[in-house]
Short mmCIF file of N, CA and C in Angstrom, two decimals:
data_model
loop_
_atom_site.label_atom_id
_atom_site.label_comp_id
_atom_site.label_asym_id
_atom_site.label_seq_id
_atom_site.Cartn_x
_atom_site.Cartn_y
_atom_site.Cartn_z
N MET A 13 47.23 -37.65 31.59
CA MET A 13 46.42 -38.05 30.60
C MET A 13 46.41 -39.51 30.40
N LYS A 14 45.22 -39.93 30.14
CA LYS A 14 45.11 -41.51 29.94
C LYS A 14 45.68 -41.72 28.40
N ASN A 15 45.91 -43.04 28.15
CA ASN A 15 46.36 -43.46 26.85
C ASN A 15 45.52 -42.84 25.89
N PRO A 16 45.96 -41.80 24.90
CA PRO A 16 44.98 -41.34 23.87
C PRO A 16 44.41 -42.28 22.97
N TYR A 17 44.94 -43.41 22.66
CA TYR A 17 44.42 -44.46 21.92
C TYR A 17 43.28 -45.10 22.59
N GLU A 18 43.27 -45.34 23.87
CA GLU A 18 42.26 -45.85 24.67
C GLU A 18 41.28 -45.00 24.86
N VAL A 19 41.54 -43.74 25.09
CA VAL A 19 40.30 -42.80 25.11
C VAL A 19 39.48 -42.66 24.00
N LEU A 20 39.98 -42.82 22.77
CA LEU A 20 39.35 -42.78 21.45
C LEU A 20 38.94 -44.11 21.11
N GLY A 21 39.36 -45.18 21.77
CA GLY A 21 38.77 -46.43 21.43
C GLY A 21 39.38 -47.14 20.13
N VAL A 22 40.71 -46.64 19.87
CA VAL A 22 41.38 -47.22 18.56
C VAL A 22 42.68 -47.88 18.99
N ASP A 23 42.98 -48.74 18.16
CA ASP A 23 44.41 -49.50 18.27
C ASP A 23 45.46 -48.53 18.05
N LYS A 24 46.56 -48.73 18.71
CA LYS A 24 47.73 -47.79 18.64
C LYS A 24 48.36 -47.88 17.28
N ASN A 25 47.91 -48.80 16.42
CA ASN A 25 48.36 -48.99 14.84
C ASN A 25 47.20 -48.48 13.98
N ALA A 26 46.34 -47.78 14.48
CA ALA A 26 45.14 -47.11 13.80
C ALA A 26 45.61 -46.20 12.84
N SER A 27 44.97 -46.17 11.65
CA SER A 27 45.31 -45.09 10.64
C SER A 27 44.70 -43.72 11.24
N MET A 28 45.26 -42.57 10.63
CA MET A 28 44.73 -41.24 10.91
C MET A 28 43.17 -41.30 10.55
N GLU A 29 42.72 -41.95 9.56
CA GLU A 29 41.37 -41.89 9.25
C GLU A 29 40.54 -42.66 10.25
N ASP A 30 40.97 -43.70 10.83
CA ASP A 30 40.35 -44.47 11.82
C ASP A 30 40.29 -43.53 13.15
N ILE A 31 41.38 -42.97 13.50
CA ILE A 31 41.33 -41.96 14.65
C ILE A 31 40.43 -40.81 14.42
N LYS A 32 40.38 -40.27 13.20
CA LYS A 32 39.46 -39.14 12.94
C LYS A 32 37.93 -39.64 13.20
N ARG A 33 37.73 -40.83 12.58
CA ARG A 33 36.36 -41.38 12.66
C ARG A 33 35.89 -41.54 13.85
N ALA A 34 36.70 -42.05 14.81
CA ALA A 34 36.44 -42.50 16.18
C ALA A 34 36.20 -41.13 16.95
N TYR A 35 37.27 -40.24 16.66
CA TYR A 35 36.91 -38.85 17.14
C TYR A 35 35.59 -38.22 16.94
N ARG A 36 35.23 -38.21 15.74
CA ARG A 36 33.92 -37.68 15.29
C ARG A 36 32.74 -38.38 16.02
N GLU A 37 32.78 -39.64 16.14
CA GLU A 37 31.76 -40.50 16.70
C GLU A 37 31.54 -40.08 18.31
N LEU A 38 32.78 -39.92 18.94
CA LEU A 38 32.68 -39.63 20.27
C LEU A 38 32.42 -38.20 20.55
N VAL A 39 32.72 -37.17 19.60
CA VAL A 39 32.32 -35.89 19.61
C VAL A 39 30.54 -35.74 19.67
N LYS A 40 30.22 -36.58 18.74
CA LYS A 40 28.74 -36.59 18.60
C LYS A 40 28.13 -37.10 19.92
N LYS A 41 28.74 -38.19 20.41
CA LYS A 41 28.04 -38.90 21.70
C LYS A 41 28.19 -37.97 22.80
N TYR A 42 29.11 -37.27 22.98
CA TYR A 42 29.34 -36.40 24.27
C TYR A 42 29.24 -34.99 24.20
N HIS A 43 28.71 -34.58 23.02
CA HIS A 43 28.78 -33.03 22.81
C HIS A 43 27.68 -32.48 23.89
N PRO A 44 28.05 -31.35 24.65
CA PRO A 44 27.31 -30.73 25.63
C PRO A 44 25.82 -30.59 25.13
N ASP A 45 25.63 -30.19 23.99
CA ASP A 45 24.30 -29.80 23.48
C ASP A 45 23.39 -31.10 23.50
N ARG A 46 23.70 -32.15 23.51
CA ARG A 46 22.90 -33.35 23.69
C ARG A 46 22.56 -33.58 25.25
N TYR A 47 23.13 -32.85 26.00
CA TYR A 47 23.00 -33.10 27.53
C TYR A 47 22.33 -31.70 28.21
N GLN A 48 21.63 -30.98 27.41
CA GLN A 48 21.08 -29.82 28.04
C GLN A 48 20.03 -30.20 29.05
N ASP A 49 19.99 -29.57 30.13
CA ASP A 49 19.12 -29.93 31.31
C ASP A 49 19.23 -31.35 31.68
N ASN A 50 20.32 -31.79 31.74
CA ASN A 50 20.61 -33.20 32.10
C ASN A 50 21.75 -33.18 33.12
N PRO A 51 21.42 -33.94 34.24
CA PRO A 51 22.42 -34.17 35.32
C PRO A 51 23.78 -34.53 34.97
N LEU A 52 23.94 -35.24 33.70
CA LEU A 52 25.16 -35.76 33.20
C LEU A 52 25.91 -34.72 32.35
N LYS A 53 25.36 -33.53 32.23
CA LYS A 53 26.05 -32.51 31.52
C LYS A 53 27.50 -32.24 31.84
N GLU A 54 27.79 -32.16 33.05
CA GLU A 54 29.28 -31.88 33.43
C GLU A 54 30.12 -33.07 33.18
N LEU A 55 29.55 -34.12 33.34
CA LEU A 55 30.24 -35.40 33.11
C LEU A 55 30.65 -35.57 31.60
N ALA A 56 29.61 -35.19 30.82
CA ALA A 56 29.83 -35.31 29.26
C ALA A 56 30.98 -34.15 28.90
N GLU A 57 30.83 -33.00 29.47
CA GLU A 57 31.76 -31.93 29.17
C GLU A 57 33.12 -32.42 29.53
N GLU A 58 33.28 -33.02 30.72
CA GLU A 58 34.74 -33.62 31.14
C GLU A 58 35.11 -34.68 30.13
N LYS A 59 34.22 -35.52 29.82
CA LYS A 59 34.58 -36.72 28.65
C LYS A 59 35.03 -35.90 27.43
N LEU A 60 34.30 -35.00 27.12
CA LEU A 60 34.58 -34.32 25.74
C LEU A 60 35.98 -33.61 25.86
N ARG A 61 36.39 -33.03 26.99
CA ARG A 61 37.66 -32.49 27.10
C ARG A 61 38.72 -33.32 27.03
N GLU A 62 38.54 -34.67 27.70
CA GLU A 62 39.43 -35.70 27.54
C GLU A 62 39.59 -36.25 26.14
N ILE A 63 38.55 -36.30 25.48
CA ILE A 63 38.41 -36.85 24.11
C ILE A 63 39.25 -35.73 23.15
N ASN A 64 38.98 -34.47 23.32
CA ASN A 64 39.64 -33.53 22.49
C ASN A 64 41.19 -33.58 22.85
N GLU A 65 41.47 -33.64 24.02
CA GLU A 65 43.05 -33.61 24.49
C GLU A 65 43.53 -34.87 23.75
N ALA A 66 43.00 -36.03 23.76
CA ALA A 66 43.62 -37.21 23.21
C ALA A 66 43.65 -37.02 21.68
N TYR A 67 42.60 -36.45 21.02
CA TYR A 67 42.67 -36.33 19.70
C TYR A 67 43.84 -35.34 19.15
N ASP A 68 43.95 -34.18 20.02
CA ASP A 68 44.83 -33.27 19.72
C ASP A 68 46.20 -33.76 19.73
N TYR A 69 46.61 -34.67 20.71
CA TYR A 69 47.79 -35.23 20.94
C TYR A 69 48.05 -36.18 19.82
N LEU A 70 47.09 -37.05 19.44
CA LEU A 70 47.23 -37.94 18.31
C LEU A 70 47.62 -37.24 16.95
N LEU A 71 46.82 -36.08 16.82
CA LEU A 71 46.92 -35.33 15.54
C LEU A 71 48.30 -34.82 15.44
N ASN A 72 48.92 -34.55 16.62
CA ASN A 72 50.17 -33.85 16.38
C ASN A 72 51.25 -34.78 16.59
N ASN A 73 51.00 -36.11 16.87
CA ASN A 73 52.10 -36.96 17.15
C ASN A 73 51.75 -38.13 16.31
N HIS A 74 50.84 -38.65 15.69
CA HIS A 74 50.60 -39.82 15.18
C HIS A 74 51.61 -40.11 13.80
N GLY A 75 52.15 -41.28 14.10
CA GLY A 75 53.26 -41.70 13.15
C GLY A 75 54.66 -41.32 13.65
N LYS A 76 54.85 -40.56 14.60
CA LYS A 76 56.17 -40.07 15.24
C LYS A 76 56.43 -41.04 16.23
N GLN A 77 57.60 -41.07 16.73
CA GLN A 77 57.72 -41.89 17.82
C GLN A 77 57.19 -41.38 19.06
N GLN A 78 56.49 -42.24 19.71
CA GLN A 78 55.51 -41.65 20.83
C GLN A 78 56.40 -41.44 22.12
N SER A 79 57.36 -40.57 21.98
CA SER A 79 58.29 -40.21 23.21
C SER A 79 57.36 -39.29 24.16
N GLY A 80 56.58 -38.59 23.73
CA GLY A 80 55.67 -37.67 24.61
C GLY A 80 54.73 -38.54 25.44
N TYR A 81 54.42 -39.68 24.95
CA TYR A 81 53.44 -40.55 25.75
C TYR A 81 53.94 -41.82 26.07
N SER A 82 54.09 -42.12 27.44
CA SER A 82 54.61 -43.45 27.75
C SER A 82 54.13 -43.69 29.18
N ASN A 83 53.70 -44.86 29.51
CA ASN A 83 53.34 -45.25 30.78
C ASN A 83 52.47 -44.42 31.42
N GLY A 84 51.34 -43.92 30.69
CA GLY A 84 50.39 -43.17 31.36
C GLY A 84 50.54 -41.71 31.49
N SER A 85 51.78 -41.28 31.22
CA SER A 85 52.13 -39.84 31.46
C SER A 85 52.13 -39.10 30.16
N TYR A 86 51.89 -37.92 30.20
CA TYR A 86 51.69 -37.15 28.97
C TYR A 86 52.52 -35.81 29.01
N SER A 87 53.32 -35.53 27.85
CA SER A 87 54.01 -34.48 27.73
C SER A 87 53.45 -33.48 26.68
N SER A 88 53.29 -32.20 26.98
CA SER A 88 52.64 -31.44 25.80
C SER A 88 53.73 -30.81 24.90
N SER A 89 55.01 -31.03 25.03
CA SER A 89 56.11 -30.50 24.42
C SER A 89 56.16 -30.74 22.85
N GLY A 90 55.20 -31.77 22.41
CA GLY A 90 55.13 -32.12 21.09
C GLY A 90 54.13 -30.98 20.27
N TYR A 91 53.39 -30.12 20.98
CA TYR A 91 52.52 -29.22 20.40
C TYR A 91 53.25 -28.03 19.78
N SER A 92 52.80 -27.62 18.70
CA SER A 92 53.36 -26.35 18.05
C SER A 92 52.55 -25.11 18.49
N ASN A 93 53.08 -24.12 18.50
CA ASN A 93 52.41 -22.90 18.92
C ASN A 93 51.39 -22.35 17.64
N GLN A 94 51.35 -23.08 16.79
CA GLN A 94 50.36 -22.79 15.65
C GLN A 94 49.08 -23.29 15.83
N GLY A 95 48.65 -23.81 16.95
CA GLY A 95 47.42 -24.28 17.35
C GLY A 95 47.42 -25.51 18.06
N ASN A 96 47.63 -25.27 19.40
CA ASN A 96 47.82 -26.39 20.45
C ASN A 96 46.54 -26.59 21.06
N PHE A 97 46.54 -27.61 21.94
CA PHE A 97 45.40 -27.92 22.66
C PHE A 97 44.70 -26.77 23.54
N SER A 98 45.48 -25.82 24.11
CA SER A 98 45.00 -24.81 24.88
C SER A 98 44.37 -23.71 23.98
N ASP A 99 44.92 -23.53 22.89
CA ASP A 99 44.28 -22.57 21.80
C ASP A 99 42.82 -23.11 21.51
N PHE A 100 42.73 -24.41 21.07
CA PHE A 100 41.45 -24.86 20.76
C PHE A 100 40.56 -24.94 21.98
N GLN A 101 41.21 -25.32 23.00
CA GLN A 101 40.38 -25.44 24.31
C GLN A 101 39.63 -24.06 24.65
N ARG A 102 40.43 -23.04 24.41
CA ARG A 102 39.83 -21.70 24.75
C ARG A 102 38.74 -21.36 23.91
N VAL A 103 38.98 -21.71 22.56
CA VAL A 103 37.77 -21.59 21.42
C VAL A 103 36.60 -22.40 21.99
N ARG A 104 36.79 -23.70 22.31
CA ARG A 104 35.60 -24.53 22.74
C ARG A 104 34.91 -24.02 23.95
N ASP A 105 35.72 -23.28 24.89
CA ASP A 105 35.25 -22.66 26.19
C ASP A 105 34.19 -21.63 25.72
N TYR A 106 34.83 -20.73 24.84
CA TYR A 106 33.77 -19.56 24.34
C TYR A 106 32.62 -20.29 23.61
N ILE A 107 32.62 -21.20 22.83
CA ILE A 107 31.53 -21.81 22.35
C ILE A 107 30.61 -22.27 23.29
N ASN A 108 30.92 -23.10 24.29
CA ASN A 108 30.27 -23.67 25.33
C ASN A 108 29.44 -22.51 26.11
N ARG A 109 30.04 -21.32 26.22
CA ARG A 109 29.40 -20.15 26.82
C ARG A 109 28.41 -19.42 25.87
N GLY A 110 28.42 -19.73 24.64
CA GLY A 110 27.67 -19.07 23.81
C GLY A 110 28.14 -17.93 23.07
N ASP A 111 29.45 -17.66 23.36
CA ASP A 111 30.17 -16.42 23.03
C ASP A 111 30.87 -16.80 21.63
N TYR A 112 30.03 -16.80 20.52
CA TYR A 112 30.54 -17.35 19.20
C TYR A 112 31.39 -16.29 18.41
N PHE A 113 31.08 -14.98 18.75
CA PHE A 113 31.91 -14.05 18.18
C PHE A 113 33.62 -14.04 18.78
N SER A 114 33.50 -14.20 20.17
CA SER A 114 34.85 -14.36 20.77
C SER A 114 35.47 -15.62 20.23
N ALA A 115 34.74 -16.57 20.18
CA ALA A 115 35.29 -17.96 19.64
C ALA A 115 35.73 -17.86 18.29
N GLU A 116 35.22 -17.16 17.41
CA GLU A 116 35.62 -16.98 16.04
C GLU A 116 36.91 -16.09 16.21
N ARG A 117 36.91 -14.98 16.76
CA ARG A 117 38.23 -14.20 16.82
C ARG A 117 39.35 -15.01 17.38
N GLU A 118 39.24 -15.89 18.40
CA GLU A 118 40.21 -16.76 18.84
C GLU A 118 40.90 -17.84 17.74
N LEU A 119 39.74 -18.44 17.25
CA LEU A 119 40.09 -19.33 16.14
C LEU A 119 40.78 -18.68 15.09
N ASN A 120 40.47 -17.46 14.60
CA ASN A 120 41.17 -16.91 13.56
C ASN A 120 42.62 -16.54 13.76
N LYS A 121 43.02 -16.58 15.15
CA LYS A 121 44.37 -16.40 15.52
C LYS A 121 45.27 -17.47 15.34
N ILE A 122 44.65 -18.86 15.28
CA ILE A 122 45.35 -20.02 15.01
C ILE A 122 45.78 -20.10 13.63
N ASN A 123 46.94 -20.36 13.24
CA ASN A 123 47.47 -20.57 11.95
C ASN A 123 47.27 -21.93 11.26
N MET A 124 47.32 -22.94 12.15
CA MET A 124 47.17 -24.41 11.66
C MET A 124 45.60 -24.59 11.42
N ARG A 125 45.36 -24.78 10.07
CA ARG A 125 44.16 -25.04 9.78
C ARG A 125 43.80 -26.47 9.52
N ASN A 126 43.56 -27.34 10.66
CA ASN A 126 43.48 -28.67 10.72
C ASN A 126 41.93 -29.10 10.85
N ASP A 127 41.79 -30.34 10.93
CA ASP A 127 40.25 -30.78 11.06
C ASP A 127 39.75 -30.21 12.38
N GLU A 128 40.23 -29.99 13.41
CA GLU A 128 39.80 -29.41 14.53
C GLU A 128 39.44 -27.94 14.29
N TRP A 129 40.08 -27.21 13.46
CA TRP A 129 40.01 -25.85 13.25
C TRP A 129 38.71 -25.78 12.45
N PHE A 130 38.38 -26.50 11.38
CA PHE A 130 37.35 -26.49 10.69
C PHE A 130 36.19 -26.94 11.41
N TYR A 131 36.34 -27.85 12.16
CA TYR A 131 35.14 -28.43 12.99
C TYR A 131 34.53 -27.22 13.86
N LEU A 132 35.59 -26.69 14.54
CA LEU A 132 35.13 -25.54 15.60
C LEU A 132 34.42 -24.41 14.74
N MET A 133 35.13 -23.87 13.59
CA MET A 133 34.45 -23.02 12.79
C MET A 133 33.17 -23.28 12.38
N GLY A 134 32.97 -24.57 11.95
CA GLY A 134 31.51 -25.02 11.62
C GLY A 134 30.53 -24.78 12.74
N LEU A 135 30.95 -25.26 14.08
CA LEU A 135 30.17 -24.96 15.23
C LEU A 135 29.72 -23.55 15.36
N ILE A 136 30.77 -22.77 15.19
CA ILE A 136 30.55 -21.38 15.40
C ILE A 136 29.57 -20.83 14.31
N TYR A 137 29.80 -21.19 13.05
CA TYR A 137 28.77 -20.57 12.16
C TYR A 137 27.36 -21.21 12.28
N ILE A 138 27.21 -22.42 12.55
CA ILE A 138 25.93 -22.99 12.90
C ILE A 138 25.28 -22.41 13.97
N ASN A 139 25.99 -22.24 15.07
CA ASN A 139 25.34 -21.76 16.27
C ASN A 139 25.00 -20.15 16.24
N ARG A 140 26.02 -19.56 15.49
CA ARG A 140 25.84 -18.04 15.31
C ARG A 140 24.46 -17.74 14.57
N GLU A 141 24.41 -18.61 13.56
CA GLU A 141 23.09 -18.40 12.86
C GLU A 141 21.90 -18.77 13.42
N THR A 142 21.99 -19.64 14.28
CA THR A 142 20.61 -20.14 15.06
C THR A 142 20.20 -18.93 15.96
N ILE A 143 21.07 -18.12 16.42
CA ILE A 143 20.81 -17.07 17.37
C ILE A 143 20.23 -15.76 16.85
N ARG A 144 20.39 -15.67 15.49
CA ARG A 144 20.04 -14.54 14.65
C ARG A 144 18.59 -14.55 14.47
#
């Protein structure tokens, strides 16, 4: 993984609020819904995965000694099993496929109710309501 601070475009001394703000802006910019019927859709999805991975890493490690990230290498050992990147990625994959009920089921299995959890639940509710 690239340097998570560079991916989000923030300084390594950025506050958590600055990191969250940068994350939200990038998610809006690269969200796959903005690239429907666009040849850049796959590139945007890849960029969004990179942004989510960087955000998840910083969310779990911000303020701690950055032993998990150094010299461009990344270690996922800092993730807790209460809501790690792969759990959230699985939910994102269901959302991207339009399977909102499976996405909600998987999201409800995650105990850590952080910003990412609430963001994804919001996406599920919004999209599920639009298909009814």
